[in-house]
Structures are given as C-alpha cells and as structure tokens.
PDB file of C-alpha atoms in Angstrom:
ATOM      1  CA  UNK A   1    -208.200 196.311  11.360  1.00 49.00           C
ATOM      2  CA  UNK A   2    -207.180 193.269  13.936  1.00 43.00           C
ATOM      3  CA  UNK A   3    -205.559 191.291  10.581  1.00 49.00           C
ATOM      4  CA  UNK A   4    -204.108 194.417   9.962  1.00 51.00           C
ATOM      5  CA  UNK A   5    -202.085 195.097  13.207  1.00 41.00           C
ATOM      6  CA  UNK A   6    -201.272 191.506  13.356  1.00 50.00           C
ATOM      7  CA  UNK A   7    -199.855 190.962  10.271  1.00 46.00           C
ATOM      8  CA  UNK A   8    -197.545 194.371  10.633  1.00 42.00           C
ATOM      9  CA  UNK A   9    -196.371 192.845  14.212  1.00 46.00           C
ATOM     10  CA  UNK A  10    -195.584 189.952  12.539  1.00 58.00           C
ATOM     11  CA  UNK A  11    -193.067 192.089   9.500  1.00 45.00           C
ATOM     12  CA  UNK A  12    -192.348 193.657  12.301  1.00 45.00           C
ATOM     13  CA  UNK A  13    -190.917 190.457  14.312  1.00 49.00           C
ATOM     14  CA  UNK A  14    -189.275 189.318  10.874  1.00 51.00           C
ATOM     15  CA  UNK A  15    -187.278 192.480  10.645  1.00 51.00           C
ATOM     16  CA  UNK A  16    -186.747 192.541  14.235  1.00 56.00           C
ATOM     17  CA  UNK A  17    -184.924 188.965  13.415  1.00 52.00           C
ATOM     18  CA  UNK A  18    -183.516 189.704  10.339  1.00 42.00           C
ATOM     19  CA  UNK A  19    -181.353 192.468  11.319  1.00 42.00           C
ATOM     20  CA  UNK A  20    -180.410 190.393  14.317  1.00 45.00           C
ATOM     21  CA  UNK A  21    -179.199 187.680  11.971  1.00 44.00           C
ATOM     22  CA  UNK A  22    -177.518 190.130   9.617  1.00 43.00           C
ATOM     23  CA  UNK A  23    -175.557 191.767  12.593  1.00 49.00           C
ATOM     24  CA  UNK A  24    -174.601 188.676  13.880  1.00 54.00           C
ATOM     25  CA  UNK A  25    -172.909 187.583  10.965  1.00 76.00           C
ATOM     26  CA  UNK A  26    -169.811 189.628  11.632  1.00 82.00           C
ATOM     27  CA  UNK A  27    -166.974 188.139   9.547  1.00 90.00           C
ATOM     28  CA  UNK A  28    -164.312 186.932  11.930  1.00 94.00           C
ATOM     29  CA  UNK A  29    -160.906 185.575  11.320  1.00 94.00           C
ATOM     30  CA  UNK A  30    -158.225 184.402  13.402  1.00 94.00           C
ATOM     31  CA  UNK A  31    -154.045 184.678  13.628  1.00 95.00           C
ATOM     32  CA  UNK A  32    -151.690 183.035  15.796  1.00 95.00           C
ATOM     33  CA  UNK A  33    -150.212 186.442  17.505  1.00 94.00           C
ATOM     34  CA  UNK A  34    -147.082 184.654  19.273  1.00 93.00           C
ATOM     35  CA  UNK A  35    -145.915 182.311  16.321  1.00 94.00           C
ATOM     36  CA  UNK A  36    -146.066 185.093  13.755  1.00 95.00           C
ATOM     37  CA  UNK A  37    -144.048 187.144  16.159  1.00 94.00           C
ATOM     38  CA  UNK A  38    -141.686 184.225  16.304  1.00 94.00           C
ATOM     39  CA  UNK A  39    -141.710 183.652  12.630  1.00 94.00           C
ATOM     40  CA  UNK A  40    -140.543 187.198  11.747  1.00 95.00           C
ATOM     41  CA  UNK A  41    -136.894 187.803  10.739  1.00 93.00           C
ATOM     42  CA  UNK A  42    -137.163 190.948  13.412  1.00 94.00           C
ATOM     43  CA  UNK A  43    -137.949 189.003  16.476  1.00 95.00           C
ATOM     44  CA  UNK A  44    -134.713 186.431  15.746  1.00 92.00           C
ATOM     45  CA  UNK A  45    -132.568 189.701  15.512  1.00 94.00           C
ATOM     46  CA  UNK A  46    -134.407 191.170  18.832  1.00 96.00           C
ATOM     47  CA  UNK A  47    -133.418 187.817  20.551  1.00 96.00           C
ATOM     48  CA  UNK A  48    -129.980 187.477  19.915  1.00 96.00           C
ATOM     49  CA  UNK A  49    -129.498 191.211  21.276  1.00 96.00           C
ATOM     50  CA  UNK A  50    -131.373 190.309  24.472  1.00 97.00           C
ATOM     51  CA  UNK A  51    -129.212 187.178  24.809  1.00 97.00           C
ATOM     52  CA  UNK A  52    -126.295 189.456  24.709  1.00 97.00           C
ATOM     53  CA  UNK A  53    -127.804 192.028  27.290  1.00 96.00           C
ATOM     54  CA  UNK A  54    -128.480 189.089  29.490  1.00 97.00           C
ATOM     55  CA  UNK A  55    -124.967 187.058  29.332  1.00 97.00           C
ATOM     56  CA  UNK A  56    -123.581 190.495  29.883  1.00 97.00           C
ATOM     57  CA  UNK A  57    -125.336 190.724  33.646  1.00 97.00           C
ATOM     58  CA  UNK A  58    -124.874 187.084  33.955  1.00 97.00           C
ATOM     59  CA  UNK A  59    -121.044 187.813  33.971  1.00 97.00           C
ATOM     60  CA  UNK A  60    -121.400 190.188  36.011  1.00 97.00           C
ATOM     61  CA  UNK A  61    -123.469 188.674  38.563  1.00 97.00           C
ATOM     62  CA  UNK A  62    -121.102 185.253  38.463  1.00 97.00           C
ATOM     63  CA  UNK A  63    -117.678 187.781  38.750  1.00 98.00           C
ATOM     64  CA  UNK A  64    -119.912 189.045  41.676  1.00 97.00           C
ATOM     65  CA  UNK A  65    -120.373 186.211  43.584  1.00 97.00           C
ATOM     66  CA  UNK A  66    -117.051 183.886  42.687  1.00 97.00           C
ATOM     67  CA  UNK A  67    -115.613 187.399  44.295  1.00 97.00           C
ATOM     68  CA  UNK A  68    -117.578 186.796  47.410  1.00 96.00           C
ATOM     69  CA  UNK A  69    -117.191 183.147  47.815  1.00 97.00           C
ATOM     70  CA  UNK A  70    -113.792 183.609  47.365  1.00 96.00           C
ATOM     71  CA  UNK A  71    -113.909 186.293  50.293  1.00 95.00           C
ATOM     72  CA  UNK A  72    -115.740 183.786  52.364  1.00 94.00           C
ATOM     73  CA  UNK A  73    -113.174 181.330  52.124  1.00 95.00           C
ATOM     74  CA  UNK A  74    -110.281 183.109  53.007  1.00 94.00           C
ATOM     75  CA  UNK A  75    -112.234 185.244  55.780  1.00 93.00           C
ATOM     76  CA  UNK A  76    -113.019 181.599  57.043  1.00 92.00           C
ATOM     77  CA  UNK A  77    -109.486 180.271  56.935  1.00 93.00           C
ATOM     78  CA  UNK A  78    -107.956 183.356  58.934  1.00 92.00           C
ATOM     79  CA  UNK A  79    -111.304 183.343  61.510  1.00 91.00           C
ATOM     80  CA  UNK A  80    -108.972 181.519  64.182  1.00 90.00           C
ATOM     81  CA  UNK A  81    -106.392 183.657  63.874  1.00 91.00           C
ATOM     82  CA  UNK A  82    -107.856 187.258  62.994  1.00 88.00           C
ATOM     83  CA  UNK A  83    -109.129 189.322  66.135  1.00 91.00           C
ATOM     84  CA  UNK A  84    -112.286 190.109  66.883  1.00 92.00           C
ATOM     85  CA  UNK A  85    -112.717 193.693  65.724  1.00 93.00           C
ATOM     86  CA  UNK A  86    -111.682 192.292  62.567  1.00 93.00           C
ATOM     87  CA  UNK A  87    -113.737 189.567  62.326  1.00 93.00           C
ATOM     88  CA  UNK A  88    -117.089 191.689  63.343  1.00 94.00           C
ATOM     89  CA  UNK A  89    -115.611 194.254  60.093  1.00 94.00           C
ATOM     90  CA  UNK A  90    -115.064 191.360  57.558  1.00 94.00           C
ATOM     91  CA  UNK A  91    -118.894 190.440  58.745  1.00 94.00           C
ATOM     92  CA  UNK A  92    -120.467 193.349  57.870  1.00 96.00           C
ATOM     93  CA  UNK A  93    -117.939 193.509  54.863  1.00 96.00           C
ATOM     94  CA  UNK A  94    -119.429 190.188  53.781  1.00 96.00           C
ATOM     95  CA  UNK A  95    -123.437 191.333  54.539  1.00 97.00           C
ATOM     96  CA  UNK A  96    -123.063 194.172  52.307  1.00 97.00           C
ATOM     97  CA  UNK A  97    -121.274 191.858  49.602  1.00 97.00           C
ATOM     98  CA  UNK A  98    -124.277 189.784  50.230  1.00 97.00           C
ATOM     99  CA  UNK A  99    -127.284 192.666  49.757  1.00 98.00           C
ATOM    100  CA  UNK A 100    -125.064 194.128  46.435  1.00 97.00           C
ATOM    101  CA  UNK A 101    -125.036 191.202  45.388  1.00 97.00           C
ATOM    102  CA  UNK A 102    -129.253 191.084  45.426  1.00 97.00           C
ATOM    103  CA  UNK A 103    -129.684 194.323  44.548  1.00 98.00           C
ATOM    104  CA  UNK A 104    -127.688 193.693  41.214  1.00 97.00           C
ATOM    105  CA  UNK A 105    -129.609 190.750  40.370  1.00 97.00           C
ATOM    106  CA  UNK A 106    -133.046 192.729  41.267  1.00 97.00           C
ATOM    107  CA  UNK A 107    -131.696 195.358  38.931  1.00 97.00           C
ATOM    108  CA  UNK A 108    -130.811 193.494  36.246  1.00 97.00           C
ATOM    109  CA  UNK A 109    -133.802 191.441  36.262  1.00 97.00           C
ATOM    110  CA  UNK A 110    -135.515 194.675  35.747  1.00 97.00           C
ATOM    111  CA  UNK A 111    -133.719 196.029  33.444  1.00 97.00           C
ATOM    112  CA  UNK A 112    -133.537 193.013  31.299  1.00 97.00           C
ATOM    113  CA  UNK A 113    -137.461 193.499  31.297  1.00 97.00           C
ATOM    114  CA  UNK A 114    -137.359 196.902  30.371  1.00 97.00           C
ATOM    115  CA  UNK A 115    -134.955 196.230  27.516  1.00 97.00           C
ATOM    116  CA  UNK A 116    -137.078 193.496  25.796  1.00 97.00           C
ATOM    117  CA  UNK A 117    -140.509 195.484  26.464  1.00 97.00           C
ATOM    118  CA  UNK A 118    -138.580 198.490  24.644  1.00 97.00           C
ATOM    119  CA  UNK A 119    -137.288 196.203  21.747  1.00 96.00           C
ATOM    120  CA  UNK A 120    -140.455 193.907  21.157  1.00 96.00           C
ATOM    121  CA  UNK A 121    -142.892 196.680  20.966  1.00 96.00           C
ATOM    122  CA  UNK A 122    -141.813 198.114  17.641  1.00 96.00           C
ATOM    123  CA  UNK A 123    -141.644 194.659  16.336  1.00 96.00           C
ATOM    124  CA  UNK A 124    -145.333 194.100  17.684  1.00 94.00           C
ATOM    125  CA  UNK A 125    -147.098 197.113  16.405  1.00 95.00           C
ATOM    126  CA  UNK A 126    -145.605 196.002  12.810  1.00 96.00           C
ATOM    127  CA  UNK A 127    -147.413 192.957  13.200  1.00 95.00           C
ATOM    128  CA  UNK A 128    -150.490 194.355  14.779  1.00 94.00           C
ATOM    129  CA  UNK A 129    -150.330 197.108  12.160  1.00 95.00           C
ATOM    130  CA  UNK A 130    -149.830 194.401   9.248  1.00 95.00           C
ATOM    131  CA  UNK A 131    -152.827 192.239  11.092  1.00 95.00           C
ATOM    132  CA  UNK A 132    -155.580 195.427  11.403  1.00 95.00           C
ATOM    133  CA  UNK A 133    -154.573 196.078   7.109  1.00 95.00           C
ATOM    134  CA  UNK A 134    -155.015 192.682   5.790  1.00 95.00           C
ATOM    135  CA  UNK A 135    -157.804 192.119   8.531  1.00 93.00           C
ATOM    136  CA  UNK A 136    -159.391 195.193   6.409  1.00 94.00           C
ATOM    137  CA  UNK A 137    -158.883 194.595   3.096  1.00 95.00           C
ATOM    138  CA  UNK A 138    -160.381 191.429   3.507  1.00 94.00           C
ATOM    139  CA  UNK A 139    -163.486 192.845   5.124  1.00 93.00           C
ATOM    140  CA  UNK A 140    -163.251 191.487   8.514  1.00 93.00           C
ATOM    141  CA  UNK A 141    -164.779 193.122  11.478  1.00 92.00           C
ATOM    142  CA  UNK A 142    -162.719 190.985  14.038  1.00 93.00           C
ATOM    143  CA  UNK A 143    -159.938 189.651  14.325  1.00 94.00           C
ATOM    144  CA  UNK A 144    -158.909 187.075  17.074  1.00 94.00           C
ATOM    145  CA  UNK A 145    -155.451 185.890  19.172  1.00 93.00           C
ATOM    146  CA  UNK A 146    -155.833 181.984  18.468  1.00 91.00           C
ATOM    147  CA  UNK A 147    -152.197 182.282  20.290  1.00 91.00           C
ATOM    148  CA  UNK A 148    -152.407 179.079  22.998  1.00 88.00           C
ATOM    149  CA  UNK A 149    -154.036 180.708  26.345  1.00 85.00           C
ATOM    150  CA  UNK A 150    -155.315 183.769  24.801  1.00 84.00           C
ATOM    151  CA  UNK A 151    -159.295 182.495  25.522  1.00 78.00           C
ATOM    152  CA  UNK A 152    -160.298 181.825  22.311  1.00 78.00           C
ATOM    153  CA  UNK A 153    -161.517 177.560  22.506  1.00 67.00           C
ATOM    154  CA  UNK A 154    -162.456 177.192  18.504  1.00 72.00           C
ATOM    155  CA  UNK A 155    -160.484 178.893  15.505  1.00 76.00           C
ATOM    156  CA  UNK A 156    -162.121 176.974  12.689  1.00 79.00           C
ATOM    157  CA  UNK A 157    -162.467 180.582  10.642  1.00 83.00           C
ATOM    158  CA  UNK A 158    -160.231 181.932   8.462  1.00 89.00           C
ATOM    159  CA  UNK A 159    -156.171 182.053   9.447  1.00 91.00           C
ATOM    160  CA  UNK A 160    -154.701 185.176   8.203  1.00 92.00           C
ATOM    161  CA  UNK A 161    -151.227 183.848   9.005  1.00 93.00           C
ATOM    162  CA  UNK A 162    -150.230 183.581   5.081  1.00 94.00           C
ATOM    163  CA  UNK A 163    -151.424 186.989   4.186  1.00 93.00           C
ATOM    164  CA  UNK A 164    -149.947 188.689   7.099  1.00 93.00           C
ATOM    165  CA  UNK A 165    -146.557 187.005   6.560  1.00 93.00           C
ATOM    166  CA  UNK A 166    -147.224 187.964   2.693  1.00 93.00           C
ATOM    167  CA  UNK A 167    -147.944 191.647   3.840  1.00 92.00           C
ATOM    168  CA  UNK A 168    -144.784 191.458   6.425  1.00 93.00           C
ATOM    169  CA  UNK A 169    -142.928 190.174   2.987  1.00 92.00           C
ATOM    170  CA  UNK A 170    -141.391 186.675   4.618  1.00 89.00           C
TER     171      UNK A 170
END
C-alpha cells in the first residue's frame, strides 16, 4: 500500500512537471514594430502629408512673428516721439501680439499631434492586423515589439519581418 501511494505521488510529480514544461513552451516570435512601420509605402505617403501640415503652421507662425518684430521696431523708433497714451496702447498692442503669438504655436503643436495620431493609426492597425494573421498561421501564441526601447533584452526567436512585409505585399 506505502509503494503504492508513493509511486502514484511520484506520476503524479512527473505530470505535475510535464504539463509545466509543455505550457511553457509557448512558441514566441518577434517583429520590429517601428521599422516595419517605416518600411511601408503608407507611412512615406503619411509623412510627406504631415510635412505639409507642419510647413503650413510654420509659415504661419514665422508671418506671425516677422509681423511683430517688425511692430517692435518701428514702435521702438517712434517711442521718443509718440505720447504716452500711445505708447501704454502700442504696449498692450504688443502683449497681446506676444500671447497670440503662443497660443498659435500651443495650437498648432496640438493639432499637428492630433493630425498624425489620426493618420498613423489606420496605417498601424494594418500592420498590427497583418502581424496577429501571420503570427497565427504560423502557430504562434506571442508575438513581441523587438522595436529599440520596447523592453524586450533578447530577440534570438523567429523575425516575422519577411512574412509580414510578404502579407503587407512590399
């Protein structure tokens, strides 16, 4: 009865282990997230509209200010001669110059955020989307960012970089 017991706590520890071992065998693979993004014919299209979007507020913001530098200078040049009530109005003038001039390039900065959010996400959930079906058909259960500061230390596994470009068709 004692040889008994012992010897089914002892399958019992082997099982115990085995399944461990076979659940930790998880097939893993890894993709560089931020150069297939760059890679994909999307993304270069996606940039050249955002460097349009942002030369456009840069205009704008260098009109703005060549306008109030200008202001400066000839508010400076007629200080002397200019009376005081005029002076204190071209001050104020120039403050609120000064504070549009902020608030535009707070605004823009925003916006120019909210623009390339807007046009990278569809081109990231066509990767991600691509990723998640090769990932599948290949029978992996994981899939990791190997993307430079994205945590992972080792990415000796398998790259799906060529069969996600293949799947992407580039």
């Amino acid at each position: 009865m004692m040889k008994q017991l012992k010897s089914l706590l002892i399958a019992a520890a082997l099982f115990i282990g085995v399944s461990q071992t076979v659940s930790a065998q998880a097939k893993v693979a890894h993709i560089n997230v931020s150069e297939l993004m760059t890679a994909m014919p999307e993304m270069k299209a996606a940039n050249t509209q955002l460097e349009q979007i942002s030369k456009t507020y840069d205009t704008q913001y260098k009109t703005m200010v060549q306008e109030f530098q200008a202001k400066i200078q000839k508010y400076g040049d007629e200080e002397a001669t200019a009376g005081n009530a005029v002076n204190e109005a071209r001050a104020k003038e120039v403050q609120d110059m000064q504070q549009r001039i902020q608030e535009y390039q707070q605004t823009a900065t925003r916006e120019l955020q909210d623009k390339q959010e807007a046009i990278y996400k569809p081109i990231l959930e066509k990767s991600k989307n691509a990723i998640q079906k090769v990932a599948r058909a290949k029978g992996y259960q994981y899939v990791l960012d190997s993307s430079t500061g994205s945590g992972v230390i080792l990415a000796d596994g398998p790259d799906l970089m060529a069969d996600v470009k293949k799947e992407l068709g580039f």
